[in-house]
Short mmCIF file of C-alpha atoms and ligand atoms in Angstrom, two decimals:
data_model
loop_
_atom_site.label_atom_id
_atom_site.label_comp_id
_atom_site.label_asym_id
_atom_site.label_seq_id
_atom_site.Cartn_x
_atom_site.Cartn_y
_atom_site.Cartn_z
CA UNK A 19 18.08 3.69 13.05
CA UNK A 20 20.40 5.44 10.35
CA UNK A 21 19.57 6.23 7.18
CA UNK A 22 22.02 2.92 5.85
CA UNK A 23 20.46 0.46 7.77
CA UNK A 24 16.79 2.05 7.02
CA UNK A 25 17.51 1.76 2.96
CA UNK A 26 19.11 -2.34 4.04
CA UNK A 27 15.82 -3.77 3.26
CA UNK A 28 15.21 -2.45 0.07
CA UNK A 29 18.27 -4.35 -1.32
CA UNK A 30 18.17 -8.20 -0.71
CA UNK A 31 20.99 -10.64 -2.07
CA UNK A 32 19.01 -12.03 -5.02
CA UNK A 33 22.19 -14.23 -5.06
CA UNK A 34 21.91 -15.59 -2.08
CA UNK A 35 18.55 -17.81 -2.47
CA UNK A 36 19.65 -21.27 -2.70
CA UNK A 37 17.08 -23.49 -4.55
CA UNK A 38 19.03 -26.79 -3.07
CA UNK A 39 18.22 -25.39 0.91
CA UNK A 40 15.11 -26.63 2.69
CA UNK A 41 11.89 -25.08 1.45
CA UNK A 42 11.56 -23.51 5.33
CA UNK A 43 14.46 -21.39 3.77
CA UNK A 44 13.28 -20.80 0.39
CA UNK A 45 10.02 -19.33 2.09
CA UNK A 46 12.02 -16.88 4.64
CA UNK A 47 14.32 -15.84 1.50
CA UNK A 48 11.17 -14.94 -0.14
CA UNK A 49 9.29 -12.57 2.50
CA UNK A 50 12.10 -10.12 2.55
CA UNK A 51 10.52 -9.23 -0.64
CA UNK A 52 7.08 -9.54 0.92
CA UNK A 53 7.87 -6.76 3.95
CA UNK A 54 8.58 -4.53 0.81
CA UNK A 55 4.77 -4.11 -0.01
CA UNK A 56 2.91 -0.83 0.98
CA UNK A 57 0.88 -0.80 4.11
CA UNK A 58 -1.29 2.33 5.61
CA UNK A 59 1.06 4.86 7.49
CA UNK A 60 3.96 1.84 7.21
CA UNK A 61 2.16 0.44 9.84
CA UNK A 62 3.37 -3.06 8.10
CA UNK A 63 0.26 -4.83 10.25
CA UNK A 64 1.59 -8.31 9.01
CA UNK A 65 3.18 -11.39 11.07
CA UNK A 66 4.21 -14.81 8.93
CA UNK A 67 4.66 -17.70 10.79
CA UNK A 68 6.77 -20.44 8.26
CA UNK A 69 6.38 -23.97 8.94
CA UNK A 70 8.34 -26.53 6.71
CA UNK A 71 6.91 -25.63 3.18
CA UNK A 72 3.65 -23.30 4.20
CA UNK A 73 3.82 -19.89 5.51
CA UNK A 74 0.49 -18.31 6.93
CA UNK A 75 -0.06 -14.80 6.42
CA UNK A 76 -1.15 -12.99 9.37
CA UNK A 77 -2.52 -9.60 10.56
CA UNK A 78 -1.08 -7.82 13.36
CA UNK A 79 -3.69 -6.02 14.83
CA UNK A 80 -1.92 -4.75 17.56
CA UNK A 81 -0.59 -2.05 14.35
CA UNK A 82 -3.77 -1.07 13.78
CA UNK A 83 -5.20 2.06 13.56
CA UNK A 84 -8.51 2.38 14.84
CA UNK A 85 -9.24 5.50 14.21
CA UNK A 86 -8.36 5.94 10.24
CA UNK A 87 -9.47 2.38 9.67
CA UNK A 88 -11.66 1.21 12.34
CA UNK A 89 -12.64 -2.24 10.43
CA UNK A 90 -8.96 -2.68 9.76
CA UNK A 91 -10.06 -2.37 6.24
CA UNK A 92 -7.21 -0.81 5.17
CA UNK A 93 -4.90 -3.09 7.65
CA UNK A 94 -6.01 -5.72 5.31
CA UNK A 95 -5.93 -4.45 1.94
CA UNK A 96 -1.95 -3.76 3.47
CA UNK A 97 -1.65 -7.40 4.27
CA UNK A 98 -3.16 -8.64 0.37
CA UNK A 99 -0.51 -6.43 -1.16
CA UNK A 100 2.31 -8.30 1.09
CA UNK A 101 0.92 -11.80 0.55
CA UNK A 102 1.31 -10.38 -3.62
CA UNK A 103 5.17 -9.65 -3.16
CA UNK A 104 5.08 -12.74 -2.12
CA UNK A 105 3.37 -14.35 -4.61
CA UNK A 106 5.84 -12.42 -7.01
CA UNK A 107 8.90 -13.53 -5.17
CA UNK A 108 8.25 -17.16 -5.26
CA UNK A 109 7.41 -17.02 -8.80
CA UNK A 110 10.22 -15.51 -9.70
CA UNK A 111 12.19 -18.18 -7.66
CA UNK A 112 10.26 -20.86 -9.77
CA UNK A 113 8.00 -22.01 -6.95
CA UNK A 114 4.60 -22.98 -7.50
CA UNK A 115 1.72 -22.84 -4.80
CA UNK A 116 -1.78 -22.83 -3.77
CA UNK A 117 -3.48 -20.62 -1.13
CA UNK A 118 -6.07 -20.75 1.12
CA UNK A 119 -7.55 -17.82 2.64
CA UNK A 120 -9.01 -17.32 6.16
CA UNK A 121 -8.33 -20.83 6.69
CA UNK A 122 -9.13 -20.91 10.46
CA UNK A 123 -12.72 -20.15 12.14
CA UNK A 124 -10.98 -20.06 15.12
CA UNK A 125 -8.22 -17.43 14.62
CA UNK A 126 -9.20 -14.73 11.80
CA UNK A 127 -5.97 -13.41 12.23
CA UNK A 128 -4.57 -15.91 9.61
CA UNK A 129 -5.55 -14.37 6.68
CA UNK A 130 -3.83 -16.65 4.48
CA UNK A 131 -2.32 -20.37 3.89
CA UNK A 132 0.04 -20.36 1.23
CA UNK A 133 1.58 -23.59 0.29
CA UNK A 134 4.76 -24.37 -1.75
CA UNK A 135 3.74 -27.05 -4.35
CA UNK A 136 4.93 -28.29 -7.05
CA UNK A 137 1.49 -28.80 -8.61
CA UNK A 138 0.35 -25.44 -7.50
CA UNK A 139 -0.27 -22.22 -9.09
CA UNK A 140 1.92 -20.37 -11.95
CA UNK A 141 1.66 -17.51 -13.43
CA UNK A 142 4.34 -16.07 -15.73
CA UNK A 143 2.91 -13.07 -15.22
CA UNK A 144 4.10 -12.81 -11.86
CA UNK A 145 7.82 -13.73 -12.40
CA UNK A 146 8.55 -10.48 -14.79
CA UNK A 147 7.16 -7.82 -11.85
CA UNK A 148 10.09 -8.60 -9.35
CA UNK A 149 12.29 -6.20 -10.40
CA UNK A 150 9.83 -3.60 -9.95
CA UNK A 151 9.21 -4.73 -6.02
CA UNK A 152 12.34 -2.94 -4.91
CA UNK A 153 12.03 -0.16 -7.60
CA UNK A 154 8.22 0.96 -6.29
CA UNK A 155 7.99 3.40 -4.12
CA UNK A 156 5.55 5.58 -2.85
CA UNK A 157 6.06 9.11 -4.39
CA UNK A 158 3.83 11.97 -2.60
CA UNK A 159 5.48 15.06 -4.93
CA UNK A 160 3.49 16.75 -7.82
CA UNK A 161 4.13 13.97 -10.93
CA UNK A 162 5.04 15.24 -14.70
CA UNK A 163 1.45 17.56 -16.35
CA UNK A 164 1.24 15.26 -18.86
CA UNK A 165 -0.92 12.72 -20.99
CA UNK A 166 -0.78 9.18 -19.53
CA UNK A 167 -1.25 6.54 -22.54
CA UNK A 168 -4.20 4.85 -22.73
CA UNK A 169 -2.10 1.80 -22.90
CA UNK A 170 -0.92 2.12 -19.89
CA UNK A 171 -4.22 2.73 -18.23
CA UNK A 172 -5.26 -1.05 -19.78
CA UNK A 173 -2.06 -2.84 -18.16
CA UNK A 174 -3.23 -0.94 -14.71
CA UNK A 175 -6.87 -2.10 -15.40
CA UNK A 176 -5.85 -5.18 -16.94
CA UNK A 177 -3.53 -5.88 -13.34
CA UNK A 178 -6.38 -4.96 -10.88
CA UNK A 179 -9.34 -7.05 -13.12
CA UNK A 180 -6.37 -10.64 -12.36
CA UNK A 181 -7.11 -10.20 -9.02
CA UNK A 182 -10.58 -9.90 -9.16
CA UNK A 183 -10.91 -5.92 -8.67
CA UNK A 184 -12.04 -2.87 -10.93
CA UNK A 185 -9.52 0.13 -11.58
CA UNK A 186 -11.74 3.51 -12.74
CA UNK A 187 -9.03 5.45 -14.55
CA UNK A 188 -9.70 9.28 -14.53
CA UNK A 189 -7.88 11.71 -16.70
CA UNK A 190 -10.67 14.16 -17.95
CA UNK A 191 -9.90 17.20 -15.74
CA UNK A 192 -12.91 18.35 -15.18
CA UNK A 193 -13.63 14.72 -13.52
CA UNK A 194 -10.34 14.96 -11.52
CA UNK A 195 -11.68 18.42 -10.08
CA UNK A 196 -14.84 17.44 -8.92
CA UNK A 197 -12.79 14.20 -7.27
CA UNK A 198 -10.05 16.84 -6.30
CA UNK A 199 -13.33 18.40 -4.39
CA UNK A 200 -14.33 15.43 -2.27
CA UNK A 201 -11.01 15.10 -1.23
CA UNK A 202 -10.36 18.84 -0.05
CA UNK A 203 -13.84 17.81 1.64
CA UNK A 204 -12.85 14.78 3.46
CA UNK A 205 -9.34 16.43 4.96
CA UNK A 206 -11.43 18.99 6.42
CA UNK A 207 -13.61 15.90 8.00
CA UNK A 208 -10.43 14.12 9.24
CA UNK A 209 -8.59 16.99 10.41
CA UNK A 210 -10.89 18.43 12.23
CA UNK A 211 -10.83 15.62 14.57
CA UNK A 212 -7.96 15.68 17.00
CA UNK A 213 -7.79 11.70 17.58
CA UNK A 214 -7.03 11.12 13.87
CA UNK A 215 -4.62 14.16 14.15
CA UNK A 216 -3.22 12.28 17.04
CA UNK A 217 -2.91 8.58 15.63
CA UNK A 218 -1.14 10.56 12.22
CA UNK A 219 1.14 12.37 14.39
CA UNK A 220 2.31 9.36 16.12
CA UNK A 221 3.15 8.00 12.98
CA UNK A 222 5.80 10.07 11.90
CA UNK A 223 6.97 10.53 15.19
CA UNK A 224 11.33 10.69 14.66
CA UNK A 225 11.57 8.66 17.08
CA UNK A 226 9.87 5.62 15.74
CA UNK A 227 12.52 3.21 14.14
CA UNK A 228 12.01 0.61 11.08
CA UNK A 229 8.46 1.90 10.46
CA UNK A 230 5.90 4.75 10.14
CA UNK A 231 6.76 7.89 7.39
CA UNK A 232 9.20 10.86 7.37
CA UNK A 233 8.62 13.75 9.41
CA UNK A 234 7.48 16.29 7.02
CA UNK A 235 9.62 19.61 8.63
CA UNK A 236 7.48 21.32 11.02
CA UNK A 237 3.88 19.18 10.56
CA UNK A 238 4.45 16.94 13.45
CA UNK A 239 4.05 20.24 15.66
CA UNK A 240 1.28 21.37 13.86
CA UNK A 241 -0.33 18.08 14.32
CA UNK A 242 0.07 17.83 17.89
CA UNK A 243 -1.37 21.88 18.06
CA UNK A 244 -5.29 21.94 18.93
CA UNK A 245 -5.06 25.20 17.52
CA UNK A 246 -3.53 24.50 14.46
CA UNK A 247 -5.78 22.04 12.49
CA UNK A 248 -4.78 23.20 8.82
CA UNK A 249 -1.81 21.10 7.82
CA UNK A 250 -3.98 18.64 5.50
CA UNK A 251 -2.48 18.06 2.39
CA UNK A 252 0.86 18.29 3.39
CA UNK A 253 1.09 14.85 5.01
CA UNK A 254 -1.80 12.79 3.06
CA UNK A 255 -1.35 14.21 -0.36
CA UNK A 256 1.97 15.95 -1.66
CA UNK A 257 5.39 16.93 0.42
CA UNK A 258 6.23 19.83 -1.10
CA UNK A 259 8.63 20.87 1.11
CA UNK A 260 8.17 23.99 2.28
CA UNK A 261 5.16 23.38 4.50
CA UNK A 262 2.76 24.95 2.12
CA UNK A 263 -0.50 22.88 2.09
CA UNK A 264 -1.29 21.74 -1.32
CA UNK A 265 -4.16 23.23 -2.47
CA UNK A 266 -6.78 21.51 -4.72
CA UNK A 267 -5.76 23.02 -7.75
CA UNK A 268 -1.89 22.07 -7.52
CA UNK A 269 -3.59 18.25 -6.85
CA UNK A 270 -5.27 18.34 -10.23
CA UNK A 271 -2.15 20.10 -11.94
CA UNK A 272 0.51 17.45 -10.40
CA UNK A 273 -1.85 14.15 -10.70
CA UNK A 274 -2.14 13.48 -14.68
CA UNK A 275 -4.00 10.68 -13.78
CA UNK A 276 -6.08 9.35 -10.97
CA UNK A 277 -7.16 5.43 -10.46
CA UNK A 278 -10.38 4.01 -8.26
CA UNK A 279 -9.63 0.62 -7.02
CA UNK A 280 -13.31 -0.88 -6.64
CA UNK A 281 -14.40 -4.55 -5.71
CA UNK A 282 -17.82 -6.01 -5.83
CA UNK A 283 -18.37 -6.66 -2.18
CA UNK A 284 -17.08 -4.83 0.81
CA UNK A 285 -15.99 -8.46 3.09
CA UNK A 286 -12.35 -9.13 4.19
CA UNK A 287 -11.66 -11.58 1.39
CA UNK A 288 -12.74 -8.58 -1.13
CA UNK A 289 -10.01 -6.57 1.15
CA UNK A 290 -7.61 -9.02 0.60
CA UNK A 291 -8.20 -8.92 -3.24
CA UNK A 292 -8.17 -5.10 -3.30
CA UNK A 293 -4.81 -5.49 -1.71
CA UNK A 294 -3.25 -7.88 -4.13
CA UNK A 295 -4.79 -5.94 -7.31
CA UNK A 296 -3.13 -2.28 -5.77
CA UNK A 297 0.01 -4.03 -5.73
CA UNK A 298 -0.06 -5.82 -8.87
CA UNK A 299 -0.93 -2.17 -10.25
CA UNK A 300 2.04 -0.41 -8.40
CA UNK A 301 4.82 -2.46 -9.93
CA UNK A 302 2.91 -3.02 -12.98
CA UNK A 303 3.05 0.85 -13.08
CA UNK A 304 6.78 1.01 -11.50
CA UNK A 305 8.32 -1.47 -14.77
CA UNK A 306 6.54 1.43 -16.63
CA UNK A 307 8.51 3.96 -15.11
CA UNK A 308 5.80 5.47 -13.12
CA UNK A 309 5.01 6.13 -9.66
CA UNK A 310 1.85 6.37 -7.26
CA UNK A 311 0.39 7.77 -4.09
CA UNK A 312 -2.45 7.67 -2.03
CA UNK A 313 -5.71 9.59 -2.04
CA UNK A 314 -8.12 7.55 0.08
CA UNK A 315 -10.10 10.48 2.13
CA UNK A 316 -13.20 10.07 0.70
CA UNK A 317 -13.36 6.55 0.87
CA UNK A 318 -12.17 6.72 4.61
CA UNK A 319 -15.05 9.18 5.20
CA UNK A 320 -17.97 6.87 4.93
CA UNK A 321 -20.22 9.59 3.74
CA UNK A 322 -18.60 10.60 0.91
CA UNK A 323 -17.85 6.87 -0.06
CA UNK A 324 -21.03 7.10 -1.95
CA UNK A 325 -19.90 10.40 -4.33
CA UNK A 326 -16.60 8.77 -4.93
CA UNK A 327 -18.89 5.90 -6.19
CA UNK A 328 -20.88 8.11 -8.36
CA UNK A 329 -17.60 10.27 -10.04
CA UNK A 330 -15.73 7.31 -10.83
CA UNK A 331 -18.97 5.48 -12.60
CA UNK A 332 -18.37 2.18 -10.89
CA UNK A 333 -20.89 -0.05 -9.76
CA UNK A 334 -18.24 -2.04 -7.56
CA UNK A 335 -17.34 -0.45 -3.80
CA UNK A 336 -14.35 1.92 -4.11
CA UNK A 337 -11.31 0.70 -1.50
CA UNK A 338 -8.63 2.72 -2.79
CA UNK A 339 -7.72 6.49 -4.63
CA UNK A 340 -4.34 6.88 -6.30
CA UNK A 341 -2.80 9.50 -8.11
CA UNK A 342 -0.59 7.91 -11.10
CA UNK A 343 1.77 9.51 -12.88
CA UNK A 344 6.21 10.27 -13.01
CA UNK A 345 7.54 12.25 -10.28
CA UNK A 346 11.35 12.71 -8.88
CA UNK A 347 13.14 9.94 -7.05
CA UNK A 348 12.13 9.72 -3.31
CA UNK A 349 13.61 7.41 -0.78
CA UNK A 350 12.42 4.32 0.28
CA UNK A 351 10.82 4.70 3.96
CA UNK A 352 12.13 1.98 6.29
CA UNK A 353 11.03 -1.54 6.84
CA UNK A 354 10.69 -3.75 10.36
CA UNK A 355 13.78 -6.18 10.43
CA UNK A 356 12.84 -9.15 9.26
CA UNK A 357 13.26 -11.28 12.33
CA UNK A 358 10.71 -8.63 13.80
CA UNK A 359 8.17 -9.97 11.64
CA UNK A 360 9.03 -14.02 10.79
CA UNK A 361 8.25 -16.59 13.22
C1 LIG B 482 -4.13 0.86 2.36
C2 LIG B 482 -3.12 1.97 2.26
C3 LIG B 482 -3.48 3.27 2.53
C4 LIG B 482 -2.55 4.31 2.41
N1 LIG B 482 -2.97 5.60 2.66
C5 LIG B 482 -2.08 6.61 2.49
C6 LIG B 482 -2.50 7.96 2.64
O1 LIG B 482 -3.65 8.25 2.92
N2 LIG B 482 -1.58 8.95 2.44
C7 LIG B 482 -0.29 8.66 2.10
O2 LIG B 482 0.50 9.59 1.93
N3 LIG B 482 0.13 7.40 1.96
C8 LIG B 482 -0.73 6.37 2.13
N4 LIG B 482 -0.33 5.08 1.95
C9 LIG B 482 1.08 4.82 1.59
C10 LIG B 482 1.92 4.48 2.79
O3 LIG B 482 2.11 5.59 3.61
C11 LIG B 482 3.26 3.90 2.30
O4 LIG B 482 3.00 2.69 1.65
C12 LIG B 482 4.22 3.64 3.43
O5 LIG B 482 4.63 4.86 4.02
C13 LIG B 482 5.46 2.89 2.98
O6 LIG B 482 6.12 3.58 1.95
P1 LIG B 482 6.36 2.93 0.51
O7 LIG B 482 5.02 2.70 -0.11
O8 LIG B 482 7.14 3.97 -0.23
O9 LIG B 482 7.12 1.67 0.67
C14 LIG B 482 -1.22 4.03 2.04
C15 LIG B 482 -0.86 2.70 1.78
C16 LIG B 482 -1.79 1.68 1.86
C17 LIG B 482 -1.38 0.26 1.51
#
């Protein structure tokens, strides 16, 4: 796939939704906004089967990756930031809905209903993030040393708490060292083991097309090299470009601010939520002019869930790290096409 038709998705026709056409086409218009969301190594583990004026959300769990995420944890908090886009774009289009989640015993896959209805929900909220769907992005460089506001670290608590999860803000930098710790921890964990090596590698494999991240130079080797099980950082944390792994101190210095995603039970509708509150944070945070990546190791790494826990004082179950802050512009990484992914 060239680098034209990768970047395609990332700029829908806003024009082109017609409010007169069948709601069946209202609803496809709307999910190439919701294929825009963030997923776990762009994995983008999500199917959506429209039918007249519903669209169920599903999981694809032949995308998932059993050895990062073996509960497909993560594969759902992926699919609860898609069904948000959503949310967003149909807002923003003036549609109202309700939504039912896990609305089949039978077939768990369906992890949510969502209706089009005119008596549904609303939330103005909603409407004024769309802008920032196509402008987020994840950014995995070293961000601006600098203080965030604590404004802005209410509008990201204040987006997480709407969807019923708990962000733990962390500036302090002795706090973000002893985090910065764990973390340098848990990529020792995970890269010692050659079949998460292997799953990562696979994922930024040039050859894949429409999903999965950017070769980072020489890492993909590296990854594939038993004898060669240093590259850490480099992938999960920051690309700095020159192959140097990032060490723990340059993740303190180039993450002003780091954010604990936490929800009160650990259950696939509390993965769903986590979902929908990280992406209400990321464009919250994007219409600030800020950017986000990822720093989930020591929540992957069950055993230092519990320390995580502890250095972010939350009482709630952390499901997601991110680093916060204003870094360069990065390109977008690719998306499925969309009749790939619509049924
Ligand atoms: C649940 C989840 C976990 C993620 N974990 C990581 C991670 O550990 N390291 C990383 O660099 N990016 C991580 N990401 C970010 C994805 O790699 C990124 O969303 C994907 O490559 C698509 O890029 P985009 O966010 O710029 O659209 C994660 C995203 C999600 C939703």
């Amino acid at each position: 796939m060239n680098a034209d038709i990768e970047q395609h998705a990332w700029h829908p026709d806003t024009r082109l939704f017609d409010a007169a056409a069948p709601l069946e086409q209202q609803l496809r218009f709307a999910l190439q906004y919701a294929v825009l969301a963030p997923s776990n190594h762009n994995a983008q583990p999500w199917r959506f089967l429209v039918n007249r004026d519903t669209v169920q959300v599903c999981a694809d769990r032949t995308r998932a990756l059993p050895v990062v995420d073996p509960f497909d944890r993560e594969l759902l908090i992926s699919c609860g930031a898609a069904l948000f886009n959503l949310r967003v774009a149909l807002s923003h289009f003036g549609l109202a809905y309700a939504i039912t989640l896990f609305p089949s015993e039978a077939d768990p896959d369906i992890v949510a209903s969502l209706r089009v209805s005119s008596d549904g929900y609303r939330d103005a909220g909603l409407a004024g993030l769309f802008d920032a769907i196509t402008a987020r992005v994840t950014t995995r460089a070293p961000f601006v040393d600098e203080v965030i506001s604590g404004a802005l670290q209410m509008k990201l608590a204040a987006a997480c708490d709407a969807e019923g999860a708990v962000a733990s803000c962390v500036e302090a930098r002795a706090a973000r060292q002893a985090i910065a710790s764990l973390i340098e921890q848990a990529d020792h964990v995970q890269f010692a083991d050659a079949r998460f090596r292997r799953e990562l590698a696979s994922w930024i494999h040039p050859r894949r097309a429409g999903d999965g991240m950017p070769a980072y130079g020489t890492v993909l080797g590296e990854l594939l090299d038993l004898a060669a099980p240093a590259v850490t950082s480099v992938v999960r944390v920051f690309d700095l470009g020159s192959g140097t792994p990032a060490t723990h101190q340059r993740l303190v210095e180039g993450s002003p601010l780091l954010v604990g995603i936490s929800t009160a039970r650990d259950d696939r509708e509390a993965w769903l939520a986590a979902g929908q509150a990280l992406e209400r944070l990321l464009l919250v945070a994007a219409r600030e002019g800020f950017t986000a990546s990822y720093l989930n190791q020591p929540i992957e790494v069950g055993t230092l869930r519990d320390a995580l826990q502890t250095l972010l004082q939350v009482d709630a179950l952390p499901q997601l790290l991110l680093r916060v802050g204003r870094g360069p512009q990065v390109a977008h990484a690719p998306r499925r096409p969309l009749p790939d992914v619509v049924d």
